[in-house]
Amino acid sequence: MAIYYKLYQEKREGAKYENKWYARAKIVGHMDLHDVALKIQENTTAKEADAWAVLVELVNVLREALSSSKSVKIDGLGTFSPAISTSPAESAAAFTAAANVRGMKVNFLPEMRYENGVGKGKRKTNMLLRGAQVRELPKNDVDTSKP
């Protein structure tokens, strides 16, 4: 398992790190609900159809809970919470959902745990990325010979 990255150079004139190099994570594939169900079938005694049914119902339960202004914590994964974007109103009395709510979204906070780290002792670990490594994308076409 590895999270791949590609190098980029900051080219915006006047930027704090102008001409410096940094990395961005690169996506090298996608999985949909069907792929997840197949993977669950490979790793458990559940059949693909059983895994599919549970995953579809998980989506339905999440939608219902979030639409009821509840957060949902899934151990080992994280917490989903509803959020809204609003525009300002001149006063509390002038604020209305119809006029000031611009949109809704879902915030996701991955589960973090403190684990023993190297050097400074304990450090926070994102449980979804636990054990992952970082590697340069195999075919990185960035010319690093120029300053």
mmCIF file of N, CA and C in Angstrom:
data_model
loop_
_atom_site.group_PDB
_atom_site.id
_atom_site.type_symbol
_atom_site.label_atom_id
_atom_site.label_comp_id
_atom_site.label_asym_id
_atom_site.label_seq_id
_atom_site.Cartn_x
_atom_site.Cartn_y
_atom_site.Cartn_z
ATOM 1 N N MET A 1 0.839 -1.189 0.000
ATOM 2 C CA MET A 1 0.000 0.000 0.000
ATOM 3 C C MET A 1 0.881 1.248 0.000
ATOM 4 N N ALA A 2 0.536 2.164 -0.866
ATOM 5 C CA ALA A 2 1.277 3.418 -0.900
ATOM 6 C C ALA A 2 0.361 4.531 -1.389
ATOM 7 N N ILE A 3 0.573 5.702 -0.852
ATOM 8 C CA ILE A 3 -0.079 6.905 -1.348
ATOM 9 C C ILE A 3 0.925 7.578 -2.263
ATOM 10 N N TYR A 4 0.553 7.715 -3.537
ATOM 11 C CA TYR A 4 1.468 8.284 -4.511
ATOM 12 C C TYR A 4 1.367 9.805 -4.538
ATOM 13 N N TYR A 5 2.489 10.424 -4.900
ATOM 14 C CA TYR A 5 2.498 11.882 -5.024
ATOM 15 C C TYR A 5 3.214 12.279 -6.303
ATOM 16 N N LYS A 6 2.944 13.505 -6.723
ATOM 17 C CA LYS A 6 3.607 14.093 -7.877
ATOM 18 C C LYS A 6 4.150 15.444 -7.438
ATOM 19 N N LEU A 7 5.319 15.814 -7.957
ATOM 20 C CA LEU A 7 5.947 17.076 -7.586
ATOM 21 C C LEU A 7 5.408 18.236 -8.413
ATOM 22 N N TYR A 8 5.246 19.367 -7.752
ATOM 23 C CA TYR A 8 4.791 20.597 -8.396
ATOM 24 C C TYR A 8 5.658 21.755 -7.930
ATOM 25 N N GLN A 9 5.807 22.747 -8.791
ATOM 26 C CA GLN A 9 6.565 23.938 -8.421
ATOM 27 C C GLN A 9 5.596 25.097 -8.256
ATOM 28 N N GLU A 10 5.768 25.853 -7.185
ATOM 29 C CA GLU A 10 4.948 27.045 -6.943
ATOM 30 C C GLU A 10 5.400 28.122 -7.908
ATOM 31 N N LYS A 11 4.526 28.511 -8.830
ATOM 32 C CA LYS A 11 4.903 29.465 -9.862
ATOM 33 C C LYS A 11 4.201 30.807 -9.726
ATOM 34 N N ARG A 12 3.329 30.954 -8.741
ATOM 35 C CA ARG A 12 2.633 32.232 -8.587
ATOM 36 C C ARG A 12 3.624 33.295 -8.127
ATOM 37 N N GLU A 13 3.689 34.363 -8.875
ATOM 38 C CA GLU A 13 4.602 35.451 -8.554
ATOM 39 C C GLU A 13 4.224 36.071 -7.215
ATOM 40 N N GLY A 14 5.191 36.240 -6.347
ATOM 41 C CA GLY A 14 4.968 36.849 -5.052
ATOM 42 C C GLY A 14 4.477 35.879 -3.989
ATOM 43 N N ALA A 15 4.261 34.624 -4.352
ATOM 44 C CA ALA A 15 3.820 33.629 -3.376
ATOM 45 C C ALA A 15 4.918 33.415 -2.341
ATOM 46 N N LYS A 16 4.524 33.068 -1.145
ATOM 47 C CA LYS A 16 5.476 32.883 -0.044
ATOM 48 C C LYS A 16 6.564 31.866 -0.415
ATOM 49 N N TYR A 17 6.181 30.808 -1.099
ATOM 50 C CA TYR A 17 7.142 29.766 -1.465
ATOM 51 C C TYR A 17 7.349 29.707 -2.979
ATOM 52 N N GLU A 18 7.409 30.871 -3.608
ATOM 53 C CA GLU A 18 7.597 30.950 -5.061
ATOM 54 C C GLU A 18 8.847 30.174 -5.469
ATOM 55 N N ASN A 19 8.708 29.385 -6.537
ATOM 56 C CA ASN A 19 9.764 28.548 -7.117
ATOM 57 C C ASN A 19 10.169 27.363 -6.244
ATOM 58 N N LYS A 20 9.498 27.142 -5.139
ATOM 59 C CA LYS A 20 9.792 25.968 -4.302
ATOM 60 C C LYS A 20 8.963 24.788 -4.801
ATOM 61 N N TRP A 21 9.427 23.598 -4.472
ATOM 62 C CA TRP A 21 8.769 22.373 -4.907
ATOM 63 C C TRP A 21 8.019 21.751 -3.743
ATOM 64 N N TYR A 22 6.872 21.170 -4.063
ATOM 65 C CA TYR A 22 6.097 20.460 -3.059
ATOM 66 C C TYR A 22 5.373 19.307 -3.755
ATOM 67 N N ALA A 23 4.761 18.441 -2.979
ATOM 68 C CA ALA A 23 4.097 17.267 -3.541
ATOM 69 C C ALA A 23 2.602 17.327 -3.295
ATOM 70 N N ARG A 24 1.856 16.736 -4.224
ATOM 71 C CA ARG A 24 0.415 16.569 -4.073
ATOM 72 C C ARG A 24 0.101 15.084 -4.236
ATOM 73 N N ALA A 25 -0.798 14.605 -3.412
ATOM 74 C CA ALA A 25 -1.233 13.214 -3.549
ATOM 75 C C ALA A 25 -1.920 13.041 -4.896
ATOM 76 N N LYS A 26 -1.656 11.930 -5.547
ATOM 77 C CA LYS A 26 -2.261 11.633 -6.844
ATOM 78 C C LYS A 26 -3.162 10.407 -6.721
ATOM 79 N N ILE A 27 -4.343 10.508 -7.282
ATOM 80 C CA ILE A 27 -5.283 9.399 -7.308
ATOM 81 C C ILE A 27 -4.934 8.528 -8.513
ATOM 82 N N VAL A 28 -4.785 7.226 -8.286
ATOM 83 C CA VAL A 28 -4.415 6.326 -9.379
ATOM 84 C C VAL A 28 -5.524 5.319 -9.690
ATOM 85 N N GLY A 29 -6.669 5.467 -9.075
ATOM 86 C CA GLY A 29 -7.790 4.573 -9.341
ATOM 87 C C GLY A 29 -8.981 4.959 -8.491
ATOM 88 N N HIS A 30 -10.097 4.332 -8.763
ATOM 89 C CA HIS A 30 -11.322 4.609 -8.014
ATOM 90 C C HIS A 30 -12.016 3.296 -7.678
ATOM 91 N N MET A 31 -12.755 3.304 -6.594
ATOM 92 C CA MET A 31 -13.603 2.178 -6.215
ATOM 93 C C MET A 31 -15.007 2.713 -5.992
ATOM 94 N N ASP A 32 -16.008 1.961 -6.461
ATOM 95 C CA ASP A 32 -17.377 2.336 -6.165
ATOM 96 C C ASP A 32 -17.956 1.325 -5.173
ATOM 97 N N LEU A 33 -19.240 1.463 -4.867
ATOM 98 C CA LEU A 33 -19.862 0.607 -3.862
ATOM 99 C C LEU A 33 -19.779 -0.869 -4.253
ATOM 100 N N HIS A 34 -19.922 -1.144 -5.551
ATOM 101 C CA HIS A 34 -19.817 -2.522 -6.035
ATOM 102 C C HIS A 34 -18.420 -3.080 -5.768
ATOM 103 N N ASP A 35 -17.383 -2.294 -6.044
ATOM 104 C CA ASP A 35 -16.007 -2.727 -5.806
ATOM 105 C C ASP A 35 -15.761 -2.990 -4.321
ATOM 106 N N VAL A 36 -16.317 -2.123 -3.481
ATOM 107 C CA VAL A 36 -16.168 -2.301 -2.033
ATOM 108 C C VAL A 36 -16.844 -3.599 -1.602
ATOM 109 N N ALA A 37 -18.040 -3.860 -2.122
ATOM 110 C CA ALA A 37 -18.758 -5.094 -1.780
ATOM 111 C C ALA A 37 -17.953 -6.323 -2.201
ATOM 112 N N LEU A 38 -17.343 -6.279 -3.383
ATOM 113 C CA LEU A 38 -16.507 -7.394 -3.844
ATOM 114 C C LEU A 38 -15.302 -7.599 -2.925
ATOM 115 N N LYS A 39 -14.692 -6.497 -2.500
ATOM 116 C CA LYS A 39 -13.526 -6.588 -1.617
ATOM 117 C C LYS A 39 -13.923 -7.176 -0.261
ATOM 118 N N ILE A 40 -15.095 -6.765 0.239
ATOM 119 C CA ILE A 40 -15.587 -7.315 1.507
ATOM 120 C C ILE A 40 -15.817 -8.814 1.356
ATOM 121 N N GLN A 41 -16.365 -9.232 0.207
ATOM 122 C CA GLN A 41 -16.577 -10.662 -0.038
ATOM 123 C C GLN A 41 -15.253 -11.420 -0.004
ATOM 124 N N GLU A 42 -14.200 -10.818 -0.584
ATOM 125 C CA GLU A 42 -12.882 -11.457 -0.589
ATOM 126 C C GLU A 42 -12.309 -11.605 0.818
ATOM 127 N N ASN A 43 -12.599 -10.634 1.676
ATOM 128 C CA ASN A 43 -11.959 -10.590 2.990
ATOM 129 C C ASN A 43 -12.793 -11.185 4.119
ATOM 130 N N THR A 44 -14.030 -11.570 3.851
ATOM 131 C CA THR A 44 -14.903 -12.097 4.901
ATOM 132 C C THR A 44 -15.671 -13.296 4.370
ATOM 133 N N THR A 45 -16.543 -13.834 5.215
ATOM 134 C CA THR A 45 -17.409 -14.929 4.785
ATOM 135 C C THR A 45 -18.709 -14.410 4.176
ATOM 136 N N ALA A 46 -18.902 -13.099 4.164
ATOM 137 C CA ALA A 46 -20.113 -12.509 3.586
ATOM 138 C C ALA A 46 -20.056 -12.586 2.067
ATOM 139 N N LYS A 47 -21.184 -12.846 1.465
ATOM 140 C CA LYS A 47 -21.291 -12.838 0.006
ATOM 141 C C LYS A 47 -21.381 -11.397 -0.478
ATOM 142 N N GLU A 48 -21.068 -11.181 -1.749
ATOM 143 C CA GLU A 48 -21.126 -9.837 -2.322
ATOM 144 C C GLU A 48 -22.509 -9.221 -2.130
ATOM 145 N N ALA A 49 -23.555 -9.984 -2.347
ATOM 146 C CA ALA A 49 -24.919 -9.466 -2.213
ATOM 147 C C ALA A 49 -25.200 -9.019 -0.783
ATOM 148 N N ASP A 50 -24.699 -9.769 0.188
ATOM 149 C CA ASP A 50 -24.893 -9.391 1.597
ATOM 150 C C ASP A 50 -24.156 -8.099 1.907
ATOM 151 N N ALA A 51 -22.917 -8.019 1.455
ATOM 152 C CA ALA A 51 -22.122 -6.809 1.689
ATOM 153 C C ALA A 51 -22.774 -5.616 0.992
ATOM 154 N N TRP A 52 -23.232 -5.831 -0.242
ATOM 155 C CA TRP A 52 -23.899 -4.770 -1.002
ATOM 156 C C TRP A 52 -25.122 -4.271 -0.238
ATOM 157 N N ALA A 53 -25.938 -5.181 0.252
ATOM 158 C CA ALA A 53 -27.156 -4.797 0.980
ATOM 159 C C ALA A 53 -26.817 -3.975 2.221
ATOM 160 N N VAL A 54 -25.806 -4.386 2.956
ATOM 161 C CA VAL A 54 -25.411 -3.659 4.163
ATOM 162 C C VAL A 54 -24.873 -2.282 3.803
ATOM 163 N N LEU A 55 -24.056 -2.182 2.763
ATOM 164 C CA LEU A 55 -23.491 -0.892 2.370
ATOM 165 C C LEU A 55 -24.564 0.073 1.877
ATOM 166 N N VAL A 56 -25.502 -0.434 1.082
ATOM 167 C CA VAL A 56 -26.595 0.407 0.608
ATOM 168 C C VAL A 56 -27.414 0.904 1.792
ATOM 169 N N GLU A 57 -27.668 0.025 2.748
ATOM 170 C CA GLU A 57 -28.446 0.442 3.927
ATOM 171 C C GLU A 57 -27.639 1.409 4.792
ATOM 172 N N LEU A 58 -26.311 1.254 4.851
ATOM 173 C CA LEU A 58 -25.472 2.206 5.577
ATOM 174 C C LEU A 58 -25.642 3.606 4.989
ATOM 175 N N VAL A 59 -25.644 3.701 3.672
ATOM 176 C CA VAL A 59 -25.843 4.997 3.018
ATOM 177 C C VAL A 59 -27.213 5.567 3.398
ATOM 178 N N ASN A 60 -28.235 4.728 3.387
ATOM 179 C CA ASN A 60 -29.578 5.189 3.756
ATOM 180 C C ASN A 60 -29.646 5.657 5.202
ATOM 181 N N VAL A 61 -29.015 4.912 6.103
ATOM 182 C CA VAL A 61 -29.011 5.283 7.523
ATOM 183 C C VAL A 61 -28.244 6.585 7.729
ATOM 184 N N LEU A 62 -27.107 6.734 7.064
ATOM 185 C CA LEU A 62 -26.338 7.979 7.154
ATOM 186 C C LEU A 62 -27.176 9.158 6.664
ATOM 187 N N ARG A 63 -27.822 8.995 5.517
ATOM 188 C CA ARG A 63 -28.649 10.070 4.954
ATOM 189 C C ARG A 63 -29.752 10.467 5.945
ATOM 190 N N GLU A 64 -30.424 9.486 6.516
ATOM 191 C CA GLU A 64 -31.508 9.764 7.454
ATOM 192 C C GLU A 64 -30.993 10.470 8.709
ATOM 193 N N ALA A 65 -29.892 9.985 9.262
ATOM 194 C CA ALA A 65 -29.340 10.584 10.479
ATOM 195 C C ALA A 65 -28.846 11.998 10.230
ATOM 196 N N LEU A 66 -28.099 12.191 9.150
ATOM 197 C CA LEU A 66 -27.564 13.515 8.839
ATOM 198 C C LEU A 66 -28.690 14.502 8.541
ATOM 199 N N SER A 67 -29.737 14.029 7.870
ATOM 200 C CA SER A 67 -30.891 14.885 7.570
ATOM 201 C C SER A 67 -31.688 15.228 8.819
ATOM 202 N N SER A 68 -31.444 14.493 9.905
ATOM 203 C CA SER A 68 -32.097 14.769 11.185
ATOM 204 C C SER A 68 -31.164 15.518 12.129
ATOM 205 N N SER A 69 -30.106 16.111 11.583
ATOM 206 C CA SER A 69 -29.140 16.905 12.329
ATOM 207 C C SER A 69 -28.388 16.095 13.390
ATOM 208 N N LYS A 70 -28.135 14.829 13.085
ATOM 209 C CA LYS A 70 -27.360 13.964 13.975
ATOM 210 C C LYS A 70 -25.996 13.702 13.344
ATOM 211 N N SER A 71 -24.985 13.554 14.189
ATOM 212 C CA SER A 71 -23.692 13.108 13.686
ATOM 213 C C SER A 71 -23.657 11.589 13.809
ATOM 214 N N VAL A 72 -22.841 10.957 12.970
ATOM 215 C CA VAL A 72 -22.740 9.505 12.973
ATOM 216 C C VAL A 72 -21.271 9.138 13.099
ATOM 217 N N LYS A 73 -20.938 8.425 14.195
ATOM 218 C CA LYS A 73 -19.566 7.964 14.397
ATOM 219 C C LYS A 73 -19.495 6.480 14.064
ATOM 220 N N ILE A 74 -18.575 6.136 13.179
ATOM 221 C CA ILE A 74 -18.331 4.747 12.838
ATOM 222 C C ILE A 74 -16.923 4.424 13.318
ATOM 223 N N ASP A 75 -16.844 3.579 14.341
ATOM 224 C CA ASP A 75 -15.552 3.247 14.945
ATOM 225 C C ASP A 75 -14.570 2.743 13.897
ATOM 226 N N GLY A 76 -13.346 3.256 13.954
ATOM 227 C CA GLY A 76 -12.304 2.871 13.021
ATOM 228 C C GLY A 76 -12.348 3.660 11.726
ATOM 229 N N LEU A 77 -13.428 4.392 11.488
ATOM 230 C CA LEU A 77 -13.583 5.172 10.269
ATOM 231 C C LEU A 77 -13.565 6.659 10.590
ATOM 232 N N GLY A 78 -14.569 7.125 11.321
ATOM 233 C CA GLY A 78 -14.625 8.531 11.683
ATOM 234 C C GLY A 78 -16.050 8.976 11.927
ATOM 235 N N THR A 79 -16.235 10.301 11.953
ATOM 236 C CA THR A 79 -17.529 10.884 12.266
ATOM 237 C C THR A 79 -18.007 11.756 11.112
ATOM 238 N N PHE A 80 -19.246 11.523 10.714
ATOM 239 C CA PHE A 80 -19.922 12.316 9.697
ATOM 240 C C PHE A 80 -20.850 13.286 10.414
ATOM 241 N N SER A 81 -20.848 14.564 10.013
ATOM 242 C CA SER A 81 -21.703 15.569 10.635
ATOM 243 C C SER A 81 -22.292 16.477 9.563
ATOM 244 N N PRO A 82 -23.561 16.882 9.737
ATOM 245 C CA PRO A 82 -24.144 17.807 8.776
ATOM 246 C C PRO A 82 -23.628 19.221 9.011
ATOM 247 N N ALA A 83 -23.563 20.013 7.953
ATOM 248 C CA ALA A 83 -23.121 21.405 8.054
ATOM 249 C C ALA A 83 -23.871 22.219 7.010
ATOM 250 N N ILE A 84 -23.943 23.520 7.232
ATOM 251 C CA ILE A 84 -24.592 24.407 6.273
ATOM 252 C C ILE A 84 -23.691 25.583 5.967
ATOM 253 N N SER A 85 -23.876 26.151 4.774
ATOM 254 C CA SER A 85 -23.197 27.385 4.385
ATOM 255 C C SER A 85 -24.264 28.465 4.352
ATOM 256 N N THR A 86 -23.952 29.626 4.934
ATOM 257 C CA THR A 86 -24.938 30.703 4.969
ATOM 258 C C THR A 86 -24.314 32.020 4.537
ATOM 259 N N SER A 87 -25.173 32.921 4.113
ATOM 260 C CA SER A 87 -24.755 34.296 3.864
ATOM 261 C C SER A 87 -25.186 35.112 5.078
ATOM 262 N N PRO A 88 -24.522 36.232 5.342
ATOM 263 C CA PRO A 88 -24.832 37.001 6.548
ATOM 264 C C PRO A 88 -26.162 37.749 6.442
ATOM 265 N N ALA A 89 -26.736 38.018 7.600
ATOM 266 C CA ALA A 89 -27.941 38.842 7.693
ATOM 267 C C ALA A 89 -27.620 40.035 8.579
ATOM 268 N N GLU A 90 -28.332 41.107 8.400
ATOM 269 C CA GLU A 90 -28.096 42.330 9.186
ATOM 270 C C GLU A 90 -28.411 42.128 10.666
ATOM 271 N N SER A 91 -29.339 41.234 10.977
ATOM 272 C CA SER A 91 -29.711 40.978 12.372
ATOM 273 C C SER A 91 -30.236 39.557 12.475
ATOM 274 N N ALA A 92 -30.380 39.079 13.716
ATOM 275 C CA ALA A 92 -30.928 37.741 13.927
ATOM 276 C C ALA A 92 -32.355 37.668 13.405
ATOM 277 N N ALA A 93 -33.123 38.723 13.594
ATOM 278 C CA ALA A 93 -34.508 38.744 13.137
ATOM 279 C C ALA A 93 -34.594 38.717 11.613
ATOM 280 N N ALA A 94 -33.585 39.238 10.931
ATOM 281 C CA ALA A 94 -33.596 39.286 9.470
ATOM 282 C C ALA A 94 -33.130 37.979 8.830
ATOM 283 N N PHE A 95 -32.570 37.083 9.638
ATOM 284 C CA PHE A 95 -32.055 35.824 9.100
ATOM 285 C C PHE A 95 -33.205 34.861 8.841
ATOM 286 N N THR A 96 -33.256 34.321 7.613
ATOM 287 C CA THR A 96 -34.216 33.263 7.289
ATOM 288 C C THR A 96 -33.489 32.177 6.517
ATOM 289 N N ALA A 97 -33.953 30.956 6.684
ATOM 290 C CA ALA A 97 -33.340 29.842 5.967
ATOM 291 C C ALA A 97 -33.465 30.041 4.462
ATOM 292 N N ALA A 98 -34.621 30.491 4.020
ATOM 293 C CA ALA A 98 -34.841 30.654 2.580
ATOM 294 C C ALA A 98 -33.901 31.680 1.968
ATOM 295 N N ALA A 99 -33.635 32.761 2.688
ATOM 296 C CA ALA A 99 -32.805 33.835 2.137
ATOM 297 C C ALA A 99 -31.321 33.657 2.418
ATOM 298 N N ASN A 100 -30.961 33.032 3.520
ATOM 299 C CA ASN A 100 -29.561 33.041 3.941
ATOM 300 C C ASN A 100 -28.831 31.698 3.877
ATOM 301 N N VAL A 101 -29.546 30.587 3.837
ATOM 302 C CA VAL A 101 -28.866 29.291 3.732
ATOM 303 C C VAL A 101 -28.547 29.055 2.265
ATOM 304 N N ARG A 102 -27.245 28.963 1.974
ATOM 305 C CA ARG A 102 -26.795 28.803 0.588
ATOM 306 C C ARG A 102 -26.628 27.342 0.200
ATOM 307 N N GLY A 103 -26.355 26.497 1.167
ATOM 308 C CA GLY A 103 -26.167 25.091 0.830
ATOM 309 C C GLY A 103 -25.917 24.235 2.045
ATOM 310 N N MET A 104 -25.959 22.934 1.812
ATOM 311 C CA MET A 104 -25.695 21.960 2.865
ATOM 312 C C MET A 104 -24.537 21.072 2.422
ATOM 313 N N LYS A 105 -23.820 20.558 3.399
ATOM 314 C CA LYS A 105 -22.729 19.638 3.097
ATOM 315 C C LYS A 105 -22.545 18.689 4.268
ATOM 316 N N VAL A 106 -21.677 17.740 4.086
ATOM 317 C CA VAL A 106 -21.351 16.788 5.145
ATOM 318 C C VAL A 106 -19.872 16.952 5.477
ATOM 319 N N ASN A 107 -19.582 17.153 6.745
ATOM 320 C CA ASN A 107 -18.197 17.176 7.204
ATOM 321 C C ASN A 107 -17.823 15.771 7.646
ATOM 322 N N PHE A 108 -16.598 15.379 7.355
ATOM 323 C CA PHE A 108 -16.098 14.081 7.786
ATOM 324 C C PHE A 108 -14.821 14.299 8.563
ATOM 325 N N LEU A 109 -14.765 13.764 9.763
ATOM 326 C CA LEU A 109 -13.582 13.834 10.609
ATOM 327 C C LEU A 109 -13.083 12.413 10.826
ATOM 328 N N PRO A 110 -11.970 12.043 10.195
ATOM 329 C CA PRO A 110 -11.482 10.670 10.365
ATOM 330 C C PRO A 110 -11.077 10.401 11.804
ATOM 331 N N GLU A 111 -11.213 9.138 12.188
ATOM 332 C CA GLU A 111 -10.837 8.768 13.554
ATOM 333 C C GLU A 111 -9.333 8.907 13.735
ATOM 334 N N MET A 112 -8.955 9.573 14.800
ATOM 335 C CA MET A 112 -7.546 9.769 15.127
ATOM 336 C C MET A 112 -7.283 9.127 16.489
ATOM 337 N N ARG A 113 -6.127 8.517 16.637
ATOM 338 C CA ARG A 113 -5.727 7.935 17.923
ATOM 339 C C ARG A 113 -4.278 8.309 18.203
ATOM 340 N N TYR A 114 -3.985 8.451 19.473
ATOM 341 C CA TYR A 114 -2.606 8.689 19.867
ATOM 342 C C TYR A 114 -1.883 7.354 19.927
ATOM 343 N N GLU A 115 -0.736 7.302 19.277
ATOM 344 C CA GLU A 115 0.087 6.100 19.281
ATOM 345 C C GLU A 115 1.522 6.491 19.574
ATOM 346 N N ASN A 116 2.299 5.521 20.009
ATOM 347 C CA ASN A 116 3.708 5.790 20.275
ATOM 348 C C ASN A 116 4.409 6.106 18.967
ATOM 349 N N GLY A 117 5.085 7.242 18.960
ATOM 350 C CA GLY A 117 5.822 7.663 17.776
ATOM 351 C C GLY A 117 7.307 7.581 18.014
ATOM 352 N N VAL A 118 8.069 7.899 17.009
ATOM 353 C CA VAL A 118 9.515 7.899 17.108
ATOM 354 C C VAL A 118 9.950 9.279 17.581
ATOM 355 N N GLY A 119 10.814 9.344 18.564
ATOM 356 C CA GLY A 119 11.367 10.623 19.001
ATOM 357 C C GLY A 119 10.571 11.302 20.078
ATOM 358 N N LYS A 120 9.509 12.022 19.709
ATOM 359 C CA LYS A 120 8.806 12.871 20.659
ATOM 360 C C LYS A 120 7.703 12.148 21.440
ATOM 361 N N GLY A 121 7.650 10.841 21.381
ATOM 362 C CA GLY A 121 6.637 10.125 22.138
ATOM 363 C C GLY A 121 5.383 9.892 21.335
ATOM 364 N N LYS A 122 4.247 10.217 21.932
ATOM 365 C CA LYS A 122 2.979 9.923 21.284
ATOM 366 C C LYS A 122 2.665 10.921 20.182
ATOM 367 N N ARG A 123 2.015 10.419 19.137
ATOM 368 C CA ARG A 123 1.580 11.277 18.041
ATOM 369 C C ARG A 123 0.219 10.798 17.572
ATOM 370 N N LYS A 124 -0.526 11.712 16.949
ATOM 371 C CA LYS A 124 -1.845 11.362 16.435
ATOM 372 C C LYS A 124 -1.690 10.589 15.130
ATOM 373 N N THR A 125 -2.463 9.522 14.996
ATOM 374 C CA THR A 125 -2.449 8.717 13.787
ATOM 375 C C THR A 125 -3.859 8.673 13.218
ATOM 376 N N ASN A 126 -3.982 8.972 11.931
ATOM 377 C CA ASN A 126 -5.245 8.838 11.225
ATOM 378 C C ASN A 126 -5.460 7.350 10.995
ATOM 379 N N MET A 127 -6.512 6.784 11.576
ATOM 380 C CA MET A 127 -6.709 5.346 11.523
ATOM 381 C C MET A 127 -6.983 4.835 10.101
ATOM 382 N N LEU A 128 -7.525 5.668 9.234
ATOM 383 C CA LEU A 128 -7.750 5.243 7.848
ATOM 384 C C LEU A 128 -6.447 5.117 7.078
ATOM 385 N N LEU A 129 -5.423 5.842 7.493
ATOM 386 C CA LEU A 129 -4.136 5.810 6.791
ATOM 387 C C LEU A 129 -3.068 5.060 7.575
ATOM 388 N N ARG A 130 -3.465 4.412 8.657
ATOM 389 C CA ARG A 130 -2.511 3.678 9.496
ATOM 390 C C ARG A 130 -1.792 2.620 8.658
ATOM 391 N N GLY A 131 -0.486 2.668 8.671
ATOM 392 C CA GLY A 131 0.321 1.699 7.940
ATOM 393 C C GLY A 131 0.610 2.077 6.495
ATOM 394 N N ALA A 132 -0.019 3.132 5.998
ATOM 395 C CA ALA A 132 0.228 3.544 4.615
ATOM 396 C C ALA A 132 1.600 4.194 4.500
ATOM 397 N N GLN A 133 2.200 4.058 3.333
ATOM 398 C CA GLN A 133 3.472 4.691 3.045
ATOM 399 C C GLN A 133 3.272 5.714 1.945
ATOM 400 N N VAL A 134 4.231 6.589 1.759
ATOM 401 C CA VAL A 134 4.178 7.605 0.718
ATOM 402 C C VAL A 134 5.285 7.321 -0.277
ATOM 403 N N ARG A 135 4.918 7.321 -1.565
ATOM 404 C CA ARG A 135 5.898 7.063 -2.621
ATOM 405 C C ARG A 135 5.648 8.014 -3.783
ATOM 406 N N GLU A 136 6.732 8.341 -4.474
ATOM 407 C CA GLU A 136 6.605 9.159 -5.673
ATOM 408 C C GLU A 136 5.913 8.342 -6.760
ATOM 409 N N LEU A 137 5.023 9.004 -7.497
ATOM 410 C CA LEU A 137 4.338 8.369 -8.608
ATOM 411 C C LEU A 137 5.392 7.801 -9.545
ATOM 412 N N PRO A 138 5.293 6.536 -9.950
ATOM 413 C CA PRO A 138 6.351 5.917 -10.762
ATOM 414 C C PRO A 138 6.754 6.708 -11.993
ATOM 415 N N LYS A 139 5.792 7.287 -12.721
ATOM 416 C CA LYS A 139 6.141 8.057 -13.907
ATOM 417 C C LYS A 139 5.919 9.528 -13.593
ATOM 418 N N ASN A 140 6.941 10.167 -13.017
ATOM 419 C CA ASN A 140 6.835 11.572 -12.637
ATOM 420 C C ASN A 140 7.561 12.391 -13.693
ATOM 421 N N ASP A 141 6.795 13.140 -14.487
ATOM 422 C CA ASP A 141 7.375 13.871 -15.607
ATOM 423 C C ASP A 141 7.861 15.276 -15.245
ATOM 424 N N VAL A 142 8.109 15.529 -13.984
ATOM 425 C CA VAL A 142 8.582 16.842 -13.554
ATOM 426 C C VAL A 142 10.091 16.943 -13.808
ATOM 427 N N ASP A 143 10.494 18.039 -14.444
ATOM 428 C CA ASP A 143 11.909 18.277 -14.709
ATOM 429 C C ASP A 143 12.511 18.942 -13.488
ATOM 430 N N THR A 144 13.292 18.191 -12.707
ATOM 431 C CA THR A 144 13.886 18.714 -11.484
ATOM 432 C C THR A 144 15.278 19.286 -11.707
ATOM 433 N N SER A 145 15.751 19.320 -12.947
ATOM 434 C CA SER A 145 17.094 19.840 -13.218
ATOM 435 C C SER A 145 17.132 21.355 -13.186
ATOM 436 N N LYS A 146 15.982 22.017 -13.348
ATOM 437 C CA LYS A 146 15.938 23.479 -13.314
ATOM 438 C C LYS A 146 15.718 23.960 -11.898
ATOM 439 N N PRO A 147 16.299 25.119 -11.550
ATOM 440 C CA PRO A 147 16.134 25.636 -10.175
ATOM 441 C C PRO A 147 14.718 26.035 -9.875
#
